[in-house]
Coordinates of C-alpha atoms in Angstrom, one line a residue:
X1349 CA 0.0 0.0 0.0
X1350 CA 1.3 3.4 -0.8
X1351 CA 0.3 6.8 0.5
X1352 CA -1.8 9.2 -1.8
X1353 CA -0.3 11.0 -4.7
X1354 CA -0.9 14.3 -2.9
X1355 CA 2.1 13.8 -0.7
X1356 CA 2.9 16.0 2.2
X1357 CA 6.7 16.3 1.9
X1358 CA 6.5 19.9 2.8
X1359 CA 8.8 22.4 4.6
X1360 CA 8.3 23.0 8.3
X1361 CA 7.8 26.7 7.5
X1362 CA 4.3 25.7 6.3
X1363 CA 3.5 24.1 9.7
X1364 CA 3.3 26.7 12.6
X1365 CA 4.7 26.0 16.0
X1366 CA 2.2 25.2 18.7
X1367 CA 2.0 27.3 21.8
X1368 CA 0.6 24.6 24.1
X1369 CA -0.8 24.9 27.6
X1370 CA 0.5 21.8 29.6
X1371 CA -2.3 19.8 30.9
X1372 CA -0.3 18.0 33.6
X1373 CA 3.4 17.8 34.1
X1374 CA 3.2 14.1 35.1
X1375 CA 2.2 13.1 31.5
X1376 CA 5.6 13.1 29.9
X1377 CA 7.2 11.8 27.7
X1378 CA 4.2 12.3 25.3
X1379 CA 3.3 15.6 26.9
X1380 CA -0.3 16.0 25.9
X1381 CA -1.3 19.6 25.9
X1382 CA -4.5 21.5 25.5
X1383 CA -3.7 23.7 22.5
X1384 CA -7.0 25.5 22.6
X1385 CA -10.4 25.5 24.3
X1386 CA -13.3 26.6 22.0
X1387 CA -16.9 27.4 22.6
X1388 CA -18.9 25.9 19.7
X1389 CA -22.6 26.5 20.1
X1390 CA -23.6 25.4 23.6
X1391 CA -20.5 23.2 24.1
X1392 CA -16.9 23.7 25.1
X1393 CA -14.4 21.5 23.2
X1394 CA -10.8 20.9 24.1
X1395 CA -8.2 20.4 21.4
X1396 CA -5.5 18.1 22.7
X1397 CA -2.2 17.3 21.0
X1398 CA 1.5 16.6 21.9
X1399 CA 3.3 19.8 22.8
X1400 CA 6.1 19.1 20.3
X1401 CA 3.7 18.8 17.3
X1402 CA 3.3 21.2 14.4
X1403 CA -0.1 22.3 13.4
X1404 CA -1.6 22.5 10.0
X1405 CA -2.8 26.0 9.3
X1406 CA -6.5 25.1 8.8
X1407 CA -6.5 22.3 11.3
X1408 CA -8.5 24.0 14.1
X1409 CA -11.1 25.4 11.6
X1410 CA -11.6 21.9 10.1
X1411 CA -11.8 20.2 13.4
X1412 CA -14.1 22.9 14.8
X1413 CA -16.4 22.5 11.8
X1414 CA -16.5 18.7 12.5
X1415 CA -17.4 19.4 16.1
X1416 CA -20.3 21.8 15.1
X1417 CA -21.7 19.1 12.8
X1418 CA -21.3 16.2 15.3
X1419 CA -24.3 14.6 16.7
X1420 CA -25.0 14.8 20.4
X1421 CA -23.7 11.2 21.0
X1422 CA -20.2 12.2 19.6
X1423 CA -17.8 13.2 22.4
X1424 CA -14.4 12.6 20.8
X1425 CA -13.2 13.5 17.3
X1426 CA -9.8 12.5 16.1
X1427 CA -7.8 13.2 12.9
X1428 CA -4.8 11.9 10.9
X1429 CA -1.3 13.1 11.6
X1430 CA 1.9 13.5 9.6
X1431 CA 5.4 12.6 10.7
X1432 CA 8.3 15.0 10.9
X1433 CA 11.7 14.0 9.5
X1434 CA 14.4 16.6 9.7
X1435 CA 13.0 19.8 8.3
X1436 CA 10.1 18.1 6.4
X1437 CA 6.7 16.7 7.1
X1438 CA 6.5 13.3 5.5
X1439 CA 4.5 10.1 5.9
X1440 CA 0.9 10.0 7.1
X1441 CA -0.7 8.0 9.9
X1442 CA -4.1 7.4 8.4
X1443 CA -6.7 6.1 10.9
X1444 CA -10.0 4.2 10.5
X1445 CA -13.2 5.1 12.2
X1446 CA -13.6 3.7 15.7
X1447 CA -12.1 0.2 15.5
X1448 CA -12.4 -1.6 18.9
X1449 CA -10.3 -4.7 18.1
X1450 CA -7.5 -2.5 16.8
X1451 CA -7.8 -0.2 19.8
X1452 CA -7.1 -3.1 22.1
X1453 CA -4.1 -4.1 20.0
X1454 CA -2.6 -0.7 19.4
X1455 CA -2.8 2.9 20.5
X1456 CA -4.0 3.9 17.0
X1457 CA -6.2 6.9 17.8
X1458 CA -3.3 9.0 19.3
X1459 CA -3.5 12.7 18.5
X1460 CA -4.8 15.2 17.6
X1461 CA -8.0 14.7 19.6
X1462 CA -11.0 17.0 20.1
X1463 CA -13.1 16.1 23.1
X1464 CA -16.3 17.6 24.3
X1465 CA -16.0 19.3 27.6
X1466 CA -19.0 17.5 29.1
X1467 CA -17.5 14.1 28.1
X1468 CA -14.1 15.0 29.6
X1469 CA -15.9 15.9 32.8
X1470 CA -18.1 12.7 32.7
X1471 CA -14.9 10.6 32.4
X1472 CA -13.3 12.6 35.3
X1473 CA -10.5 13.7 33.1
X1474 CA -7.1 12.1 32.8
X1475 CA -5.5 9.6 35.2
X1476 CA -2.0 10.9 35.6
X1477 CA -0.8 7.5 37.0
X1478 CA -0.9 6.0 33.5
X1479 CA 1.9 8.2 32.3
X1480 CA 2.3 8.2 28.5
X1481 CA -0.9 6.1 28.2
X1482 CA -3.1 8.5 30.0
X1483 CA -4.9 9.6 26.9
X1484 CA -5.1 6.0 25.7
X1485 CA -6.8 5.1 29.0
X1486 CA -9.3 7.9 28.5
X1487 CA -10.2 6.6 25.0
X1488 CA -10.8 3.1 26.4
X1489 CA -13.0 4.5 29.2
X1490 CA -14.9 6.6 26.7
X1491 CA -15.6 3.6 24.5
X1492 CA -16.8 1.5 27.5
X1493 CA -19.0 4.4 28.6
X1494 CA -20.7 4.6 25.2
X1495 CA -19.3 8.0 24.2
X1496 CA -19.3 8.3 20.5
X1497 CA -16.2 8.7 18.4
X1498 CA -15.8 10.3 15.0
X1499 CA -12.8 10.5 12.7
X1500 CA -12.1 13.1 10.1
X1501 CA -9.6 12.2 7.4
X1502 CA -7.6 15.4 7.7
X1503 CA -3.9 15.7 8.4
X1504 CA -4.1 18.1 11.3
X1505 CA -0.7 17.9 13.0
X1506 CA 2.8 16.6 12.4
X1507 CA 4.8 14.9 15.1
X1508 CA 8.4 13.7 15.3
X1509 CA 8.9 10.2 13.8
X1510 CA 10.4 9.0 17.0
X1511 CA 7.7 10.2 19.3
X1512 CA 5.8 7.3 20.8
X1513 CA 2.0 7.7 21.2
X1514 CA 2.4 5.7 24.4
X1515 CA 4.9 3.2 25.7
X1516 CA 4.0 -0.5 25.6
X1517 CA 4.7 -0.8 29.3
X1518 CA 2.2 2.0 30.2
X1519 CA -0.4 0.7 27.8
X1520 CA -0.1 -2.8 29.2
X1521 CA -0.9 -1.5 32.6
X1522 CA -3.9 0.4 31.2
X1523 CA -5.2 -2.6 29.4
X1524 CA -4.8 -5.0 32.3
X1525 CA -6.8 -2.6 34.5
X1526 CA -9.4 -2.2 31.7
X1527 CA -9.8 -6.0 31.4
X1528 CA -10.1 -6.5 35.2
X1529 CA -13.2 -4.4 35.1
X1530 CA -14.8 -6.7 32.5
X1531 CA -17.0 -9.6 33.7
X1532 CA -15.6 -11.8 30.9
X1533 CA -12.2 -13.4 31.7
X1534 CA -9.6 -12.1 29.2
X1535 CA -5.9 -12.2 29.3
X1536 CA -3.4 -10.0 27.5
X1537 CA -0.6 -11.5 25.4
X1538 CA 2.3 -10.0 23.4
X1539 CA 1.3 -9.4 19.8
X1540 CA 3.0 -10.6 16.6
X1541 CA 4.8 -7.2 16.2
X1542 CA 6.6 -5.0 18.7
X1543 CA 4.3 -2.9 20.8
X1544 CA 1.1 -4.7 19.8
X1545 CA -1.0 -6.8 22.2
X1546 CA -3.4 -9.8 21.7
X1547 CA -6.6 -10.1 23.6
X1548 CA -7.4 -13.7 24.4
X1549 CA -10.5 -15.1 26.1
X1550 CA -9.9 -17.5 29.0
X1551 CA -12.2 -20.5 28.7
X1552 CA -13.1 -22.2 32.0
X1553 CA -14.8 -24.8 29.9
X1554 CA -14.9 -24.8 26.1
X1555 CA -18.4 -24.5 24.6
X1556 CA -19.6 -26.9 21.9
X1557 CA -19.0 -25.7 18.3
X1558 CA -19.8 -27.0 14.8
X1559 CA -17.3 -26.8 11.9
X1560 CA -19.4 -26.6 8.8
X1561 CA -17.4 -27.8 5.8
X1562 CA -18.6 -28.2 2.1
X1563 CA -16.6 -30.6 0.0
X1564 CA -16.6 -32.6 -3.2
X1565 CA -13.6 -34.7 -2.1
X1566 CA -11.2 -32.8 -4.3
X1567 CA -7.5 -33.6 -4.0
X1568 CA -4.2 -32.3 -5.4
X1569 CA -2.7 -34.3 -8.3
X1570 CA -1.7 -37.7 -6.8
X1571 CA -2.5 -36.6 -3.3
X1572 CA -5.1 -37.2 -0.5
X1573 CA -8.4 -35.4 -0.6
X1574 CA -8.0 -31.9 0.9
X1575 CA -10.6 -32.5 3.5
X1576 CA -8.7 -35.4 5.1
X1577 CA -5.7 -33.2 5.7
X1578 CA -8.0 -30.5 7.2
X1579 CA -9.5 -33.0 9.6
X1580 CA -6.1 -34.2 10.7
X1581 CA -4.9 -30.7 11.4
X1582 CA -8.1 -29.9 13.4
X1583 CA -7.5 -33.0 15.5
X1584 CA -4.0 -31.5 16.4
X1585 CA -5.6 -28.3 17.8
X1586 CA -6.1 -27.3 21.4
X1587 CA -9.9 -27.1 21.5
X1588 CA -11.2 -30.3 23.2
X1589 CA -12.2 -32.8 20.5
X1590 CA -15.3 -33.8 22.5
X1591 CA -16.5 -30.2 22.1
X1592 CA -16.1 -30.2 18.3
X1593 CA -18.7 -31.4 15.9
X1594 CA -18.0 -31.5 12.2
X1595 CA -20.8 -31.2 9.7
X1596 CA -19.7 -32.1 6.1
X1597 CA -21.8 -31.3 3.1
X1598 CA -20.5 -33.8 0.5
X1599 CA -21.3 -33.8 -3.2
X1600 CA -20.2 -37.5 -3.3
X1601 CA -22.4 -40.3 -2.1
X1602 CA -19.4 -42.6 -1.3
X1603 CA -18.1 -42.1 2.3
X1604 CA -15.2 -44.5 2.0
X1605 CA -12.5 -41.9 2.6
X1606 CA -14.0 -40.9 6.0
X1607 CA -14.3 -44.6 7.1
X1608 CA -10.7 -45.1 6.3
X1609 CA -9.5 -41.9 7.9
X1610 CA -9.9 -43.2 11.5
X1611 CA -10.6 -39.7 12.7
X1612 CA -11.4 -39.0 16.4
X1613 CA -13.8 -36.2 15.4
X1614 CA -17.6 -36.3 15.7
X1615 CA -18.4 -36.4 12.0
X1616 CA -21.9 -36.0 10.5
X1617 CA -22.2 -36.0 6.7
X1618 CA -25.0 -34.6 4.5
X1619 CA -25.0 -35.7 0.9
X1620 CA -25.4 -32.6 -1.3
X1621 CA -25.4 -34.0 -4.8
X1622 CA -26.8 -31.7 -7.5
X1623 CA -29.2 -32.5 -10.3
X1624 CA -27.6 -33.2 -13.6
X1625 CA -26.6 -30.0 -15.3
X1626 CA -27.2 -27.9 -12.2
X1627 CA -24.6 -25.2 -11.5
X1628 CA -22.8 -25.0 -8.3
X1629 CA -24.2 -22.5 -5.8
X1630 CA -22.0 -22.1 -2.7
X1631 CA -24.5 -19.8 -0.9
X1632 CA -27.3 -22.3 -1.3
X1633 CA -25.2 -25.2 -0.1
X1634 CA -23.9 -23.4 2.9
X1635 CA -27.5 -22.3 3.9
X1636 CA -28.5 -25.9 3.9
X1637 CA -25.6 -26.9 6.0
X1638 CA -25.5 -24.2 8.8
X1639 CA -29.3 -24.6 9.3
X1640 CA -28.6 -28.3 9.9
X1641 CA -26.1 -27.6 12.7
X1642 CA -27.3 -28.2 16.2
X1643 CA -24.9 -25.9 18.1
X1644 CA -25.1 -22.1 18.4
X1645 CA -21.4 -21.6 17.7
X1646 CA -20.3 -22.2 14.1
X1647 CA -17.2 -22.0 12.0
X1648 CA -18.0 -22.0 8.2
X1649 CA -14.9 -23.1 6.3
X1650 CA -13.6 -24.4 3.0
X1651 CA -12.2 -27.9 2.8
X1652 CA -9.0 -27.0 1.0
X1653 CA -6.9 -25.8 4.0
X1654 CA -4.9 -26.9 7.0
X1655 CA -4.6 -25.4 10.4
X1656 CA -1.2 -23.7 11.3
X1657 CA -2.0 -22.3 14.8
X1658 CA -3.2 -25.0 17.3
X1659 CA -5.2 -22.4 19.3
X1660 CA -7.0 -21.0 16.2
X1661 CA -10.5 -21.7 17.5
X1662 CA -9.7 -19.9 20.8
X1663 CA -8.5 -16.9 18.8
X1664 CA -11.6 -16.9 16.7
X1665 CA -14.1 -17.3 19.6
X1666 CA -12.3 -14.6 21.7
X1667 CA -14.3 -12.2 19.5
X1668 CA -17.1 -14.4 18.0
X1669 CA -18.7 -14.8 21.4
X1670 CA -19.1 -11.1 21.8
X1671 CA -22.8 -9.9 21.4
X1672 CA -21.8 -7.1 19.0
X1673 CA -19.6 -9.2 16.8
X1674 CA -21.3 -10.8 13.8
X1675 CA -18.4 -12.8 12.4
X1676 CA -14.6 -13.3 12.7
X1677 CA -12.1 -14.2 10.0
X1678 CA -8.7 -15.8 10.1
X1679 CA -5.3 -15.0 8.5
X1680 CA -5.0 -17.3 5.5
X1681 CA -1.7 -18.0 3.7
X1682 CA -0.9 -19.7 0.4
X1683 CA 1.3 -22.8 0.8
X1684 CA 4.4 -20.7 -0.1
X1685 CA 3.5 -18.4 2.9
X1686 CA 2.2 -15.5 1.0
X1687 CA -0.9 -13.7 2.2
X1688 CA -4.2 -14.8 0.8
X1689 CA -6.5 -13.1 3.3
X1690 CA -5.9 -10.5 6.1
X1691 CA -9.2 -8.7 6.0
X1692 CA -11.0 -7.0 3.2
X1693 CA -11.2 -3.3 2.1
X1694 CA -14.3 -1.7 0.6
X1695 CA -13.5 0.2 -2.6
X1696 CA -10.3 -1.8 -3.4
X1697 CA -10.3 -2.4 -7.2
X1698 CA -13.7 -0.7 -7.3
X1699 CA -15.3 -3.5 -5.3
X1700 CA -14.2 -5.2 -2.1
X1701 CA -10.7 -6.8 -2.2
X1702 CA -7.9 -8.3 -0.3
X1703 CA -5.0 -6.0 0.8
X1704 CA -1.5 -7.4 0.6
X1705 CA -2.7 -10.2 -1.6
X1706 CA 0.1 -12.6 -2.6
X1707 CA 2.7 -10.6 -0.6
X1708 CA 5.2 -12.4 1.7
X1709 CA 3.6 -12.9 5.1
X1710 CA 6.7 -11.6 6.9
X1711 CA 6.8 -8.3 5.0
X1712 CA 5.7 -5.3 7.1
X1713 CA 2.2 -3.9 6.3
X1714 CA 0.7 -0.5 6.8
X1715 CA 0.1 0.1 10.5
X1716 CA 1.0 -3.6 11.0
X1717 CA -2.7 -4.2 10.1
X1718 CA -2.1 -7.7 8.8
X1719 CA -0.5 -8.7 12.0
X1720 CA -3.0 -7.4 14.6
X1721 CA -6.6 -8.1 15.3
X1722 CA -8.8 -5.4 14.0
X1723 CA -12.3 -4.7 12.6
X1724 CA -12.8 -4.7 8.9
X1725 CA -15.8 -4.1 6.7
X1726 CA -15.7 -7.8 5.6
X1727 CA -13.7 -11.0 5.8
X1728 CA -13.6 -14.0 3.6
X1729 CA -16.1 -16.8 4.1
X1730 CA -13.3 -19.4 3.8
X1731 CA -13.0 -19.3 7.6
X1732 CA -15.9 -17.5 9.3
X1733 CA -16.7 -17.9 13.0
X1734 CA -20.2 -16.8 13.9
X1735 CA -23.3 -17.8 15.8
X1736 CA -26.4 -19.5 14.4
X1737 CA -28.7 -16.9 15.8
X1738 CA -26.8 -14.2 13.9
X1739 CA -27.2 -16.1 10.6
X1740 CA -30.9 -16.7 11.3
X1741 CA -31.4 -12.9 11.8
X1742 CA -30.2 -12.2 8.3
X1743 CA -31.5 -15.4 6.7
X1744 CA -27.9 -16.6 5.9
X1745 CA -26.3 -16.1 2.5
X1746 CA -28.1 -14.4 -0.4
X1747 CA -28.3 -17.2 -2.9
X1748 CA -28.3 -14.8 -5.8
X1749 CA -24.6 -14.6 -5.2
X1750 CA -23.9 -18.2 -6.2
X1751 CA -20.1 -18.2 -5.9
X1752 CA -18.5 -14.8 -5.4
X1753 CA -19.6 -11.9 -3.2
X1754 CA -21.8 -14.0 -0.9
X1755 CA -19.4 -13.7 2.0
X1756 CA -18.8 -10.0 1.6
X1757 CA -22.6 -9.3 1.2
X1758 CA -23.2 -11.3 4.4
X1759 CA -20.7 -9.2 6.3
X1760 CA -22.0 -5.9 5.0
X1761 CA -25.6 -6.9 5.9
X1762 CA -24.5 -7.7 9.4
X1763 CA -22.7 -4.4 9.7
X1764 CA -25.9 -2.5 8.7
X1765 CA -27.5 -4.2 11.7
X1766 CA -24.7 -2.9 14.0
X1767 CA -22.6 -6.0 14.2
X1768 CA -18.8 -5.8 14.0
X1769 CA -16.7 -7.9 11.6
X1770 CA -13.3 -8.8 13.1
X1771 CA -10.1 -10.3 11.7
X1772 CA -7.5 -12.0 13.8
X1773 CA -4.1 -13.1 12.7
X1774 CA -3.8 -15.4 15.7
X1775 CA -5.9 -17.9 13.8
X1776 CA -3.8 -18.9 10.9
X1777 CA -4.4 -21.5 8.2
X1778 CA -2.9 -22.6 4.9
X1779 CA -5.4 -22.2 2.1
X1780 CA -5.1 -23.9 -1.2
X1781 CA -7.5 -21.4 -2.7
X1782 CA -9.5 -22.5 -5.7
X1783 CA -7.6 -25.7 -5.9
X1784 CA -10.7 -27.7 -5.0
X1785 CA -13.0 -26.1 -7.6
X1786 CA -10.7 -24.3 -10.0
X1787 CA -11.1 -20.7 -11.4
X1788 CA -14.6 -19.5 -12.2
X1789 CA -15.5 -16.3 -13.9
X1790 CA -17.7 -13.9 -11.9
X1791 CA -21.2 -13.7 -13.5
X1792 CA -22.0 -10.2 -14.7
X1793 CA -25.4 -10.1 -13.1
X1794 CA -23.9 -10.9 -9.7
X1795 CA -21.3 -8.2 -10.0
X1796 CA -24.0 -5.7 -11.0
X1797 CA -26.2 -6.8 -8.0
X1798 CA -23.4 -6.4 -5.6
X1799 CA -22.4 -2.9 -6.8
X1800 CA -26.0 -1.7 -6.9
X1801 CA -26.5 -2.8 -3.3
X1802 CA -23.1 -1.7 -1.8
X1803 CA -21.6 0.9 -4.1
X1804 CA -22.2 3.8 -1.6
X1805 CA -20.9 1.9 1.4
X1806 CA -17.7 0.6 -0.2
X1807 CA -16.9 4.1 -1.7
X1808 CA -16.2 5.3 1.9
X1809 CA -15.3 2.2 3.9
X1810 CA -15.2 3.4 7.6
X1811 CA -12.7 0.7 8.5
X1812 CA -10.2 2.2 6.0
X1813 CA -9.2 5.8 5.3
X1814 CA -9.9 7.9 2.2
X1815 CA -6.4 9.3 2.3
X1816 CA -5.1 5.8 1.4
X1817 CA -5.1 4.5 -2.1
X1818 CA -7.5 1.9 -3.3
X1819 CA -5.3 0.1 -5.8
X1820 CA -2.3 -2.3 -5.6
X1821 CA 1.1 -0.9 -6.2
X1822 CA 3.6 -3.4 -7.6
X1823 CA 6.8 -1.5 -6.7
X1824 CA 7.4 0.3 -3.4
X1825 CA 8.7 3.9 -3.6
X1826 CA 10.7 6.0 -1.1
X1827 CA 10.6 4.8 2.5
X1828 CA 8.4 7.7 3.6
X1829 CA 5.7 6.5 1.4
X1830 CA 6.2 2.7 1.4
X1831 CA 4.0 1.0 3.9
X1832 CA 4.3 -2.6 2.9
X1833 CA 1.6 -3.3 0.4
X1834 CA 4.2 -4.4 -2.2

């Protein structure tokens, strides 16, 4: 991914110095400062930013305009920031709208922040004992209190490249305290990249789940059927096998391969043969299968994959058990360890696409977004953890999307009902994508239906940022603008 063509790369002379009023001397090294307190209508708003930042000339006017237009539920408004390098303002930190899973992994909101005076008072201000993470702590408490957030995609300040938003040690203390106040037992683990954290649910007892797997017993040339390798890798996981049920939708009547597999899993098979000449409809097949499941917790998944992380199910259901989460997707790699799926972006290639597709899994990505759990607008249906009651609420997949778009359409319909869609890299699988059914052209009428339904939403994906490009770039450019797309 590369930053926009309208690059900053401007002289510091274009960015005035701040004249900050220190909020509290104990808050160094980040040194948040109230730059200005403004009366906007009947409300007082506080503009808060690091004291060593540079301010864009129109930043206060644009933020003030956003505050005046904000609904009464919005208490915090944040914006993008640039980075200082030498005498220039260079790369951007482009932020999504409120992204709870990302907020738990990273201090991504940072500065600048505009907060309503009444919200600041309701939260009892900053807690100086949290040091550099005091503002991060306030954001977490605001989220828990139901105070609304809004993001404007404006580069309002520039801060030194070396300036941390908050130290990992301070943020760890904040998160541990935050989790202790939750009735659900969670633990905090180190993330996959420096400074990031992983939230992990602690299971006193594992609930029963059903893995819903369609198959036609496909296999690589000269190899075993994909589904047998998948079942073997599931058996090696950490979720108790007596709490896993496997529901297979098989296009073949013959069940010999399962009888010879000697699996320890609780298998149930539904024969899903089609009428002669009938076309394959993935959405219809999956609707038959998930409705036949007899547990509330489900994982819909393709057969052409193997599990890499033994605790993949724990990672998925850390989020899929949350009432406001509609579905959770996994990190999927090709057999050569290139990225197949790490979330989906609305508007990419004019539709909804996979960022970092076919890029090495160990290559850095923008904001480390492929390596931390975060909310996206959609995830692939190749691995999709959800609840049966959620699918029942939206009547499952729209069967007019026979092969493509059905998973994205499902995710977007869930989002319109207020559900979150989460991606976690801590559930990782190898995916032999399309090996089991080959390449299939996208029917024109399905493309047209998808775009008619979702064009407006994907044009401004709230989990992305309009200051970032929506196309793949083959060759990276200068370091300031290279963020690991490829």
